[in-house]
């Protein structure tokens, strides 16, 4: 297992990490999985044997049950691993039971610590943007959590690039704790993060954690063109995360994944994960699984190194159009672009 520094911090995390949205299986999260404590212990054991050291959860997953199960399943291994959790989404019916206010963040952190049966979180992330709470208030609350020893590092998740930059700017101006990472959705099926989020991360020294790297299963190879969806799985019309706007484009990507996978004698999921692991701005890819078999298959992706030819095929079939102002920069500013600029624009300059 390879380990990479998390952004500008000195913390090293495994290139694969375990997401625990499947733990608990309550409410709307039942469709993702129903992993109980016993099953969670098995999955954690598989991950530890593979070298994974980061386990990601959130207070909102199954109304907190994911955190409870993770804490119980880790048991005495807690100090041997890194735990990341998140807060922002509703945890009650009251007007202050959501958001990134000082009131909510401090209460949410205390509740997460109790459910996880730990006295600190290695990484505490704002789960989504809150446009109504001043960033100074949110960052001061996070700063206090770090100063108190209840949180080691902080990050953001599902922010736009301007949200990220505003957060970093306010943190610097106010001398508050600076986020070290962003957690984002990024796959071969949805490469929008390459426009701004990934260049911003590269420029600002942010680590990038990727959630739902198989696009909710769309890139697993189970869904094929002109074939009925497997029994017990969702249909494309039911997809919201990620939305499927172009079925043909999706299946074009899947066709290349399956072709490469069959040539290598591995799963399409492993190829999709290996492509992400190899992306230069990606720190860790968060995998989750309904069962041990899926998890064991996903873990093998850490041992795959794609060839240049394979990578170029995947890049070509999934490449997005260059939006404004980037096409204009490619045409008129290519003589003075930074490494972060070129992370997006370089492939288009070759044409």
PDB file of C-alpha atoms in Angstrom, residues 73-329:
ATOM      1  CA  UNK A  73     -15.731  -2.396  15.182  1.00  0.00           C
ATOM      2  CA  UNK A  74     -12.387  -0.649  15.647  1.00  0.00           C
ATOM      3  CA  UNK A  75     -12.313  -1.324  19.363  1.00  0.00           C
ATOM      4  CA  UNK A  76      -8.745  -1.335  20.648  1.00  0.00           C
ATOM      5  CA  UNK A  77      -7.374  -0.588  17.172  1.00  0.00           C
ATOM      6  CA  UNK A  78      -8.566   3.013  17.281  1.00  0.00           C
ATOM      7  CA  UNK A  79      -5.152   4.535  17.988  1.00  0.00           C
ATOM      8  CA  UNK A  80      -3.605   2.544  15.137  1.00  0.00           C
ATOM      9  CA  UNK A  81      -5.780   4.197  12.471  1.00  0.00           C
ATOM     10  CA  UNK A  82      -7.036   7.573  11.281  1.00  0.00           C
ATOM     11  CA  UNK A  83     -10.713   8.459  11.623  1.00  0.00           C
ATOM     12  CA  UNK A  84     -12.310  11.138   9.466  1.00  0.00           C
ATOM     13  CA  UNK A  85     -15.827  12.369  10.096  1.00  0.00           C
ATOM     14  CA  UNK A  86     -17.999  15.225   8.857  1.00  0.00           C
ATOM     15  CA  UNK A  87     -20.737  17.612   9.952  1.00  0.00           C
ATOM     16  CA  UNK A  88     -23.121  20.048   8.292  1.00  0.00           C
ATOM     17  CA  UNK A  89     -26.292  18.137   7.352  1.00  0.00           C
ATOM     18  CA  UNK A  90     -29.441  17.921   9.549  1.00  0.00           C
ATOM     19  CA  UNK A  91     -29.167  15.847  12.710  1.00  0.00           C
ATOM     20  CA  UNK A  92     -32.514  16.935  14.116  1.00  0.00           C
ATOM     21  CA  UNK A  93     -35.623  18.961  13.365  1.00  0.00           C
ATOM     22  CA  UNK A  94     -34.561  22.190  15.040  1.00  0.00           C
ATOM     23  CA  UNK A  95     -33.448  25.277  13.094  1.00  0.00           C
ATOM     24  CA  UNK A  96     -29.923  24.984  14.534  1.00  0.00           C
ATOM     25  CA  UNK A  97     -29.546  21.226  14.028  1.00  0.00           C
ATOM     26  CA  UNK A  98     -27.768  21.783  10.725  1.00  0.00           C
ATOM     27  CA  UNK A  99     -25.256  24.046   9.048  1.00  0.00           C
ATOM     28  CA  UNK A 100     -21.772  25.238   9.964  1.00  0.00           C
ATOM     29  CA  UNK A 101     -22.569  27.642  12.779  1.00  0.00           C
ATOM     30  CA  UNK A 102     -20.406  27.540  15.899  1.00  0.00           C
ATOM     31  CA  UNK A 103     -23.441  26.215  17.770  1.00  0.00           C
ATOM     32  CA  UNK A 104     -23.922  23.270  15.423  1.00  0.00           C
ATOM     33  CA  UNK A 105     -20.286  22.415  14.714  1.00  0.00           C
ATOM     34  CA  UNK A 106     -19.275  22.198  18.376  1.00  0.00           C
ATOM     35  CA  UNK A 107     -22.336  20.121  19.296  1.00  0.00           C
ATOM     36  CA  UNK A 108     -21.879  17.889  16.256  1.00  0.00           C
ATOM     37  CA  UNK A 109     -18.250  17.212  17.070  1.00  0.00           C
ATOM     38  CA  UNK A 110     -19.011  16.290  20.681  1.00  0.00           C
ATOM     39  CA  UNK A 111     -21.765  13.941  19.505  1.00  0.00           C
ATOM     40  CA  UNK A 112     -19.489  12.284  16.937  1.00  0.00           C
ATOM     41  CA  UNK A 113     -16.769  11.730  19.527  1.00  0.00           C
ATOM     42  CA  UNK A 114     -19.276  10.073  21.825  1.00  0.00           C
ATOM     43  CA  UNK A 115     -20.671   7.808  19.110  1.00  0.00           C
ATOM     44  CA  UNK A 116     -17.192   6.823  17.931  1.00  0.00           C
ATOM     45  CA  UNK A 117     -16.052   6.228  21.511  1.00  0.00           C
ATOM     46  CA  UNK A 118     -12.939   8.315  21.007  1.00  0.00           C
ATOM     47  CA  UNK A 119     -11.612  11.569  22.406  1.00  0.00           C
ATOM     48  CA  UNK A 120     -10.284  12.944  19.111  1.00  0.00           C
ATOM     49  CA  UNK A 121     -10.888  12.958  15.368  1.00  0.00           C
ATOM     50  CA  UNK A 122      -7.924  12.821  13.020  1.00  0.00           C
ATOM     51  CA  UNK A 123      -9.762  14.737  10.274  1.00  0.00           C
ATOM     52  CA  UNK A 124     -12.968  16.741  10.734  1.00  0.00           C
ATOM     53  CA  UNK A 125     -14.626  17.922   7.524  1.00  0.00           C
ATOM     54  CA  UNK A 126     -17.339  20.419   6.665  1.00  0.00           C
ATOM     55  CA  UNK A 127     -19.659  18.088   4.740  1.00  0.00           C
ATOM     56  CA  UNK A 128     -21.114  20.783   2.476  1.00  0.00           C
ATOM     57  CA  UNK A 129     -21.065  24.543   1.989  1.00  0.00           C
ATOM     58  CA  UNK A 130     -23.117  26.766   4.309  1.00  0.00           C
ATOM     59  CA  UNK A 131     -23.698  30.090   2.596  1.00  0.00           C
ATOM     60  CA  UNK A 132     -25.509  31.636   5.571  1.00  0.00           C
ATOM     61  CA  UNK A 133     -22.872  31.252   8.284  1.00  0.00           C
ATOM     62  CA  UNK A 134     -19.876  33.622   8.204  1.00  0.00           C
ATOM     63  CA  UNK A 135     -16.703  31.666   7.525  1.00  0.00           C
ATOM     64  CA  UNK A 136     -14.985  33.473  10.381  1.00  0.00           C
ATOM     65  CA  UNK A 137     -17.492  31.872  12.754  1.00  0.00           C
ATOM     66  CA  UNK A 138     -17.086  28.385  11.307  1.00  0.00           C
ATOM     67  CA  UNK A 139     -13.298  28.500  11.165  1.00  0.00           C
ATOM     68  CA  UNK A 140     -13.030  29.879  14.717  1.00  0.00           C
ATOM     69  CA  UNK A 141     -15.098  26.922  15.934  1.00  0.00           C
ATOM     70  CA  UNK A 142     -12.837  24.490  14.054  1.00  0.00           C
ATOM     71  CA  UNK A 143      -9.776  26.318  15.358  1.00  0.00           C
ATOM     72  CA  UNK A 144     -11.021  25.898  18.913  1.00  0.00           C
ATOM     73  CA  UNK A 145     -11.623  22.186  18.344  1.00  0.00           C
ATOM     74  CA  UNK A 146      -8.051  21.771  17.162  1.00  0.00           C
ATOM     75  CA  UNK A 147      -6.664  23.825  20.056  1.00  0.00           C
ATOM     76  CA  UNK A 148      -8.617  21.687  22.514  1.00  0.00           C
ATOM     77  CA  UNK A 149      -7.176  18.475  21.064  1.00  0.00           C
ATOM     78  CA  UNK A 150     -10.540  17.129  19.931  1.00  0.00           C
ATOM     79  CA  UNK A 151      -9.616  17.485  16.258  1.00  0.00           C
ATOM     80  CA  UNK A 152      -6.191  17.055  14.639  1.00  0.00           C
ATOM     81  CA  UNK A 153      -6.822  18.344  11.073  1.00  0.00           C
ATOM     82  CA  UNK A 154      -9.754  19.926   9.257  1.00  0.00           C
ATOM     83  CA  UNK A 155     -11.027  19.655   5.699  1.00  0.00           C
ATOM     84  CA  UNK A 156     -13.941  20.552   3.446  1.00  0.00           C
ATOM     85  CA  UNK A 157     -16.207  18.464   1.252  1.00  0.00           C
ATOM     86  CA  UNK A 158     -18.434  19.206  -1.730  1.00  0.00           C
ATOM     87  CA  UNK A 159     -17.287  22.823  -1.935  1.00  0.00           C
ATOM     88  CA  UNK A 160     -16.989  24.659  -5.237  1.00  0.00           C
ATOM     89  CA  UNK A 161     -13.576  26.076  -6.107  1.00  0.00           C
ATOM     90  CA  UNK A 162     -14.535  29.607  -5.086  1.00  0.00           C
ATOM     91  CA  UNK A 163     -15.855  28.254  -1.783  1.00  0.00           C
ATOM     92  CA  UNK A 164     -12.513  26.543  -1.231  1.00  0.00           C
ATOM     93  CA  UNK A 165     -10.527  29.660  -2.064  1.00  0.00           C
ATOM     94  CA  UNK A 166     -12.701  31.880   0.123  1.00  0.00           C
ATOM     95  CA  UNK A 167     -12.290  29.454   3.011  1.00  0.00           C
ATOM     96  CA  UNK A 168      -8.514  29.413   2.618  1.00  0.00           C
ATOM     97  CA  UNK A 169      -8.405  33.201   2.328  1.00  0.00           C
ATOM     98  CA  UNK A 170     -10.469  33.788   5.462  1.00  0.00           C
ATOM     99  CA  UNK A 171      -8.415  31.225   7.380  1.00  0.00           C
ATOM    100  CA  UNK A 172      -5.192  32.968   6.431  1.00  0.00           C
ATOM    101  CA  UNK A 173      -6.489  36.491   7.096  1.00  0.00           C
ATOM    102  CA  UNK A 174      -7.935  35.538  10.489  1.00  0.00           C
ATOM    103  CA  UNK A 175      -5.051  33.241  11.493  1.00  0.00           C
ATOM    104  CA  UNK A 176      -7.447  30.311  11.953  1.00  0.00           C
ATOM    105  CA  UNK A 177      -6.778  26.662  11.230  1.00  0.00           C
ATOM    106  CA  UNK A 178      -6.335  26.071   7.503  1.00  0.00           C
ATOM    107  CA  UNK A 179      -8.057  23.096   5.838  1.00  0.00           C
ATOM    108  CA  UNK A 180      -5.607  20.460   4.610  1.00  0.00           C
ATOM    109  CA  UNK A 181      -7.973  18.583   2.305  1.00  0.00           C
ATOM    110  CA  UNK A 182     -11.082  18.517   0.186  1.00  0.00           C
ATOM    111  CA  UNK A 183     -13.346  15.508  -0.316  1.00  0.00           C
ATOM    112  CA  UNK A 184     -14.981  15.486  -3.745  1.00  0.00           C
ATOM    113  CA  UNK A 185     -16.786  13.369  -6.299  1.00  0.00           C
ATOM    114  CA  UNK A 186     -14.464  12.551  -9.192  1.00  0.00           C
ATOM    115  CA  UNK A 187     -14.599   9.603 -11.588  1.00  0.00           C
ATOM    116  CA  UNK A 188     -14.103   8.662 -15.218  1.00  0.00           C
ATOM    117  CA  UNK A 189     -17.829   9.276 -15.604  1.00  0.00           C
ATOM    118  CA  UNK A 190     -17.704  12.721 -13.956  1.00  0.00           C
ATOM    119  CA  UNK A 191     -14.461  14.635 -14.463  1.00  0.00           C
ATOM    120  CA  UNK A 192     -15.803  18.140 -13.761  1.00  0.00           C
ATOM    121  CA  UNK A 193     -13.419  18.527 -10.814  1.00  0.00           C
ATOM    122  CA  UNK A 194     -10.603  18.922 -13.328  1.00  0.00           C
ATOM    123  CA  UNK A 195     -11.884  22.362 -14.352  1.00  0.00           C
ATOM    124  CA  UNK A 196     -11.190  24.113 -11.042  1.00  0.00           C
ATOM    125  CA  UNK A 197     -11.238  21.922  -7.922  1.00  0.00           C
ATOM    126  CA  UNK A 198      -8.157  19.878  -8.763  1.00  0.00           C
ATOM    127  CA  UNK A 199      -6.083  22.811 -10.085  1.00  0.00           C
ATOM    128  CA  UNK A 200      -7.009  24.767  -6.949  1.00  0.00           C
ATOM    129  CA  UNK A 201      -5.931  21.858  -4.769  1.00  0.00           C
ATOM    130  CA  UNK A 202      -2.620  21.580  -6.585  1.00  0.00           C
ATOM    131  CA  UNK A 203      -1.976  25.315  -6.373  1.00  0.00           C
ATOM    132  CA  UNK A 204      -2.963  25.630  -2.703  1.00  0.00           C
ATOM    133  CA  UNK A 205      -1.488  22.396  -1.377  1.00  0.00           C
ATOM    134  CA  UNK A 206      -4.751  20.670  -0.523  1.00  0.00           C
ATOM    135  CA  UNK A 207      -5.088  16.929  -0.348  1.00  0.00           C
ATOM    136  CA  UNK A 208      -7.939  15.413  -2.345  1.00  0.00           C
ATOM    137  CA  UNK A 209     -10.072  12.527  -1.109  1.00  0.00           C
ATOM    138  CA  UNK A 210     -12.463  11.017  -3.658  1.00  0.00           C
ATOM    139  CA  UNK A 211     -15.892   9.691  -2.686  1.00  0.00           C
ATOM    140  CA  UNK A 212     -18.001   7.247  -4.717  1.00  0.00           C
ATOM    141  CA  UNK A 213     -15.100   6.480  -7.079  1.00  0.00           C
ATOM    142  CA  UNK A 214     -17.144   3.921  -9.020  1.00  0.00           C
ATOM    143  CA  UNK A 215     -19.989   6.404  -9.573  1.00  0.00           C
ATOM    144  CA  UNK A 216     -22.330   4.441  -7.336  1.00  0.00           C
ATOM    145  CA  UNK A 217     -21.521   1.239  -9.240  1.00  0.00           C
ATOM    146  CA  UNK A 218     -21.889   2.625 -12.756  1.00  0.00           C
ATOM    147  CA  UNK A 219     -18.216   1.902 -13.470  1.00  0.00           C
ATOM    148  CA  UNK A 220     -18.171  -1.565 -11.919  1.00  0.00           C
ATOM    149  CA  UNK A 221     -18.928  -3.298 -15.210  1.00  0.00           C
ATOM    150  CA  UNK A 222     -22.374  -4.443 -14.062  1.00  0.00           C
ATOM    151  CA  UNK A 223     -24.137  -1.910 -16.270  1.00  0.00           C
ATOM    152  CA  UNK A 224     -23.667  -2.451 -20.002  1.00  0.00           C
ATOM    153  CA  UNK A 225     -25.111  -0.950 -23.150  1.00  0.00           C
ATOM    154  CA  UNK A 226     -28.407  -2.504 -24.308  1.00  0.00           C
ATOM    155  CA  UNK A 227     -28.477  -4.887 -21.355  1.00  0.00           C
ATOM    156  CA  UNK A 228     -30.988  -4.969 -18.510  1.00  0.00           C
ATOM    157  CA  UNK A 229     -29.676  -3.808 -15.144  1.00  0.00           C
ATOM    158  CA  UNK A 230     -28.805  -6.723 -12.827  1.00  0.00           C
ATOM    159  CA  UNK A 231     -31.594  -7.811 -10.487  1.00  0.00           C
ATOM    160  CA  UNK A 232     -31.648  -5.845  -7.270  1.00  0.00           C
ATOM    161  CA  UNK A 233     -29.725  -2.866  -8.683  1.00  0.00           C
ATOM    162  CA  UNK A 234     -30.890   0.615  -9.592  1.00  0.00           C
ATOM    163  CA  UNK A 235     -31.791   1.741 -13.080  1.00  0.00           C
ATOM    164  CA  UNK A 236     -30.068   4.742 -14.622  1.00  0.00           C
ATOM    165  CA  UNK A 237     -33.253   6.796 -14.316  1.00  0.00           C
ATOM    166  CA  UNK A 238     -32.960   6.441 -10.526  1.00  0.00           C
ATOM    167  CA  UNK A 239     -29.465   7.935 -10.349  1.00  0.00           C
ATOM    168  CA  UNK A 240     -29.021  11.242  -8.588  1.00  0.00           C
ATOM    169  CA  UNK A 241     -25.430  10.818  -7.399  1.00  0.00           C
ATOM    170  CA  UNK A 242     -23.976  11.119  -9.946  1.00  0.00           C
ATOM    171  CA  UNK A 243     -26.596  12.234 -12.472  1.00  0.00           C
ATOM    172  CA  UNK A 244     -26.345  10.405 -15.799  1.00  0.00           C
ATOM    173  CA  UNK A 245     -26.775  13.077 -18.463  1.00  0.00           C
ATOM    174  CA  UNK A 246     -25.448  11.096 -21.410  1.00  0.00           C
ATOM    175  CA  UNK A 247     -25.971   7.326 -21.342  1.00  0.00           C
ATOM    176  CA  UNK A 248     -23.981   6.755 -24.522  1.00  0.00           C
ATOM    177  CA  UNK A 249     -20.979   8.595 -23.107  1.00  0.00           C
ATOM    178  CA  UNK A 250     -21.220   6.514 -19.931  1.00  0.00           C
ATOM    179  CA  UNK A 251     -21.300   3.252 -21.862  1.00  0.00           C
ATOM    180  CA  UNK A 252     -18.400   4.377 -24.036  1.00  0.00           C
ATOM    181  CA  UNK A 253     -16.333   4.683 -20.848  1.00  0.00           C
ATOM    182  CA  UNK A 254     -17.573   1.346 -19.515  1.00  0.00           C
ATOM    183  CA  UNK A 255     -16.703  -0.373 -22.808  1.00  0.00           C
ATOM    184  CA  UNK A 256     -13.075   0.772 -22.545  1.00  0.00           C
ATOM    185  CA  UNK A 257     -12.911  -0.178 -18.855  1.00  0.00           C
ATOM    186  CA  UNK A 258     -14.226  -3.659 -19.552  1.00  0.00           C
ATOM    187  CA  UNK A 259     -11.897  -4.116 -22.523  1.00  0.00           C
ATOM    188  CA  UNK A 260      -8.819  -3.229 -20.460  1.00  0.00           C
ATOM    189  CA  UNK A 261     -10.040  -5.307 -17.517  1.00  0.00           C
ATOM    190  CA  UNK A 262     -10.674  -8.396 -19.625  1.00  0.00           C
ATOM    191  CA  UNK A 263      -7.242  -8.123 -21.211  1.00  0.00           C
ATOM    192  CA  UNK A 264      -5.650  -7.999 -17.767  1.00  0.00           C
ATOM    193  CA  UNK A 265      -7.961 -10.592 -16.202  1.00  0.00           C
ATOM    194  CA  UNK A 266      -9.212  -8.206 -13.502  1.00  0.00           C
ATOM    195  CA  UNK A 267     -12.473  -6.384 -12.802  1.00  0.00           C
ATOM    196  CA  UNK A 268     -13.565  -3.150 -14.454  1.00  0.00           C
ATOM    197  CA  UNK A 269     -13.892  -1.671 -10.972  1.00  0.00           C
ATOM    198  CA  UNK A 270     -10.198  -2.239 -10.309  1.00  0.00           C
ATOM    199  CA  UNK A 271      -9.258  -0.425 -13.525  1.00  0.00           C
ATOM    200  CA  UNK A 272     -11.518   2.553 -12.696  1.00  0.00           C
ATOM    201  CA  UNK A 273      -9.983   2.788  -9.220  1.00  0.00           C
ATOM    202  CA  UNK A 274      -6.436   2.418 -10.536  1.00  0.00           C
ATOM    203  CA  UNK A 275      -7.030   5.322 -12.946  1.00  0.00           C
ATOM    204  CA  UNK A 276      -8.061   7.537 -10.026  1.00  0.00           C
ATOM    205  CA  UNK A 277      -5.171   6.481  -7.802  1.00  0.00           C
ATOM    206  CA  UNK A 278      -2.771   7.479 -10.563  1.00  0.00           C
ATOM    207  CA  UNK A 279      -4.237  10.985 -10.988  1.00  0.00           C
ATOM    208  CA  UNK A 280      -1.550  13.415  -9.775  1.00  0.00           C
ATOM    209  CA  UNK A 281      -3.787  15.517  -7.498  1.00  0.00           C
ATOM    210  CA  UNK A 282      -5.574  12.585  -5.834  1.00  0.00           C
ATOM    211  CA  UNK A 283      -4.413  11.674  -2.330  1.00  0.00           C
ATOM    212  CA  UNK A 284      -6.763   8.831  -1.407  1.00  0.00           C
ATOM    213  CA  UNK A 285      -9.692   7.055  -3.033  1.00  0.00           C
ATOM    214  CA  UNK A 286     -12.505   6.149  -0.633  1.00  0.00           C
ATOM    215  CA  UNK A 287     -13.948   2.713  -1.361  1.00  0.00           C
ATOM    216  CA  UNK A 288     -17.028   1.204   0.210  1.00  0.00           C
ATOM    217  CA  UNK A 289     -18.634  -2.174  -0.219  1.00  0.00           C
ATOM    218  CA  UNK A 290     -21.875  -3.981   0.526  1.00  0.00           C
ATOM    219  CA  UNK A 291     -19.994  -7.204   1.205  1.00  0.00           C
ATOM    220  CA  UNK A 292     -16.539  -8.674   1.727  1.00  0.00           C
ATOM    221  CA  UNK A 293     -16.234  -9.887  -1.867  1.00  0.00           C
ATOM    222  CA  UNK A 294     -16.698  -6.387  -3.288  1.00  0.00           C
ATOM    223  CA  UNK A 295     -14.221  -4.956  -0.806  1.00  0.00           C
ATOM    224  CA  UNK A 296     -11.586  -7.597  -1.536  1.00  0.00           C
ATOM    225  CA  UNK A 297     -11.925  -6.871  -5.241  1.00  0.00           C
ATOM    226  CA  UNK A 298     -11.594  -3.108  -4.736  1.00  0.00           C
ATOM    227  CA  UNK A 299      -8.522  -3.467  -2.533  1.00  0.00           C
ATOM    228  CA  UNK A 300      -6.632  -5.147  -5.373  1.00  0.00           C
ATOM    229  CA  UNK A 301      -6.717  -1.857  -7.310  1.00  0.00           C
ATOM    230  CA  UNK A 302      -3.842  -0.572  -5.171  1.00  0.00           C
ATOM    231  CA  UNK A 303      -1.554  -3.087  -6.883  1.00  0.00           C
ATOM    232  CA  UNK A 304      -2.444  -2.110 -10.457  1.00  0.00           C
ATOM    233  CA  UNK A 305      -0.315   0.273 -12.506  1.00  0.00           C
ATOM    234  CA  UNK A 306      -1.915   1.228 -15.790  1.00  0.00           C
ATOM    235  CA  UNK A 307       0.236   1.480 -18.886  1.00  0.00           C
ATOM    236  CA  UNK A 308       0.559   4.756 -20.749  1.00  0.00           C
ATOM    237  CA  UNK A 309      -1.561   3.321 -23.551  1.00  0.00           C
ATOM    238  CA  UNK A 310      -4.318   2.213 -21.177  1.00  0.00           C
ATOM    239  CA  UNK A 311      -4.360   5.597 -19.454  1.00  0.00           C
ATOM    240  CA  UNK A 312      -4.537   7.427 -22.776  1.00  0.00           C
ATOM    241  CA  UNK A 313      -7.500   5.295 -23.872  1.00  0.00           C
ATOM    242  CA  UNK A 314      -9.378   6.047 -20.666  1.00  0.00           C
ATOM    243  CA  UNK A 315      -8.510   9.747 -20.834  1.00  0.00           C
ATOM    244  CA  UNK A 316      -9.645  10.030 -24.445  1.00  0.00           C
ATOM    245  CA  UNK A 317     -13.010   8.330 -23.983  1.00  0.00           C
ATOM    246  CA  UNK A 318     -13.888  10.367 -20.876  1.00  0.00           C
ATOM    247  CA  UNK A 319     -12.385  13.787 -21.645  1.00  0.00           C
ATOM    248  CA  UNK A 320     -14.666  16.774 -21.135  1.00  0.00           C
ATOM    249  CA  UNK A 321     -14.888  19.768 -23.483  1.00  0.00           C
ATOM    250  CA  UNK A 322     -12.714  22.722 -22.546  1.00  0.00           C
ATOM    251  CA  UNK A 323     -15.032  25.419 -21.145  1.00  0.00           C
ATOM    252  CA  UNK A 324     -14.526  29.188 -21.138  1.00  0.00           C
ATOM    253  CA  UNK A 325     -12.213  30.766 -20.085  1.00  0.00           C
ATOM    254  CA  UNK A 326     -10.000  27.702 -20.447  1.00  0.00           C
ATOM    255  CA  UNK A 327     -10.309  27.309 -24.221  1.00  0.00           C
ATOM    256  CA  UNK A 328      -9.380  30.966 -24.509  1.00  0.00           C
ATOM    257  CA  UNK A 329      -6.394  30.484 -22.209  1.00  0.00           C
TER     258      UNK A 329
END
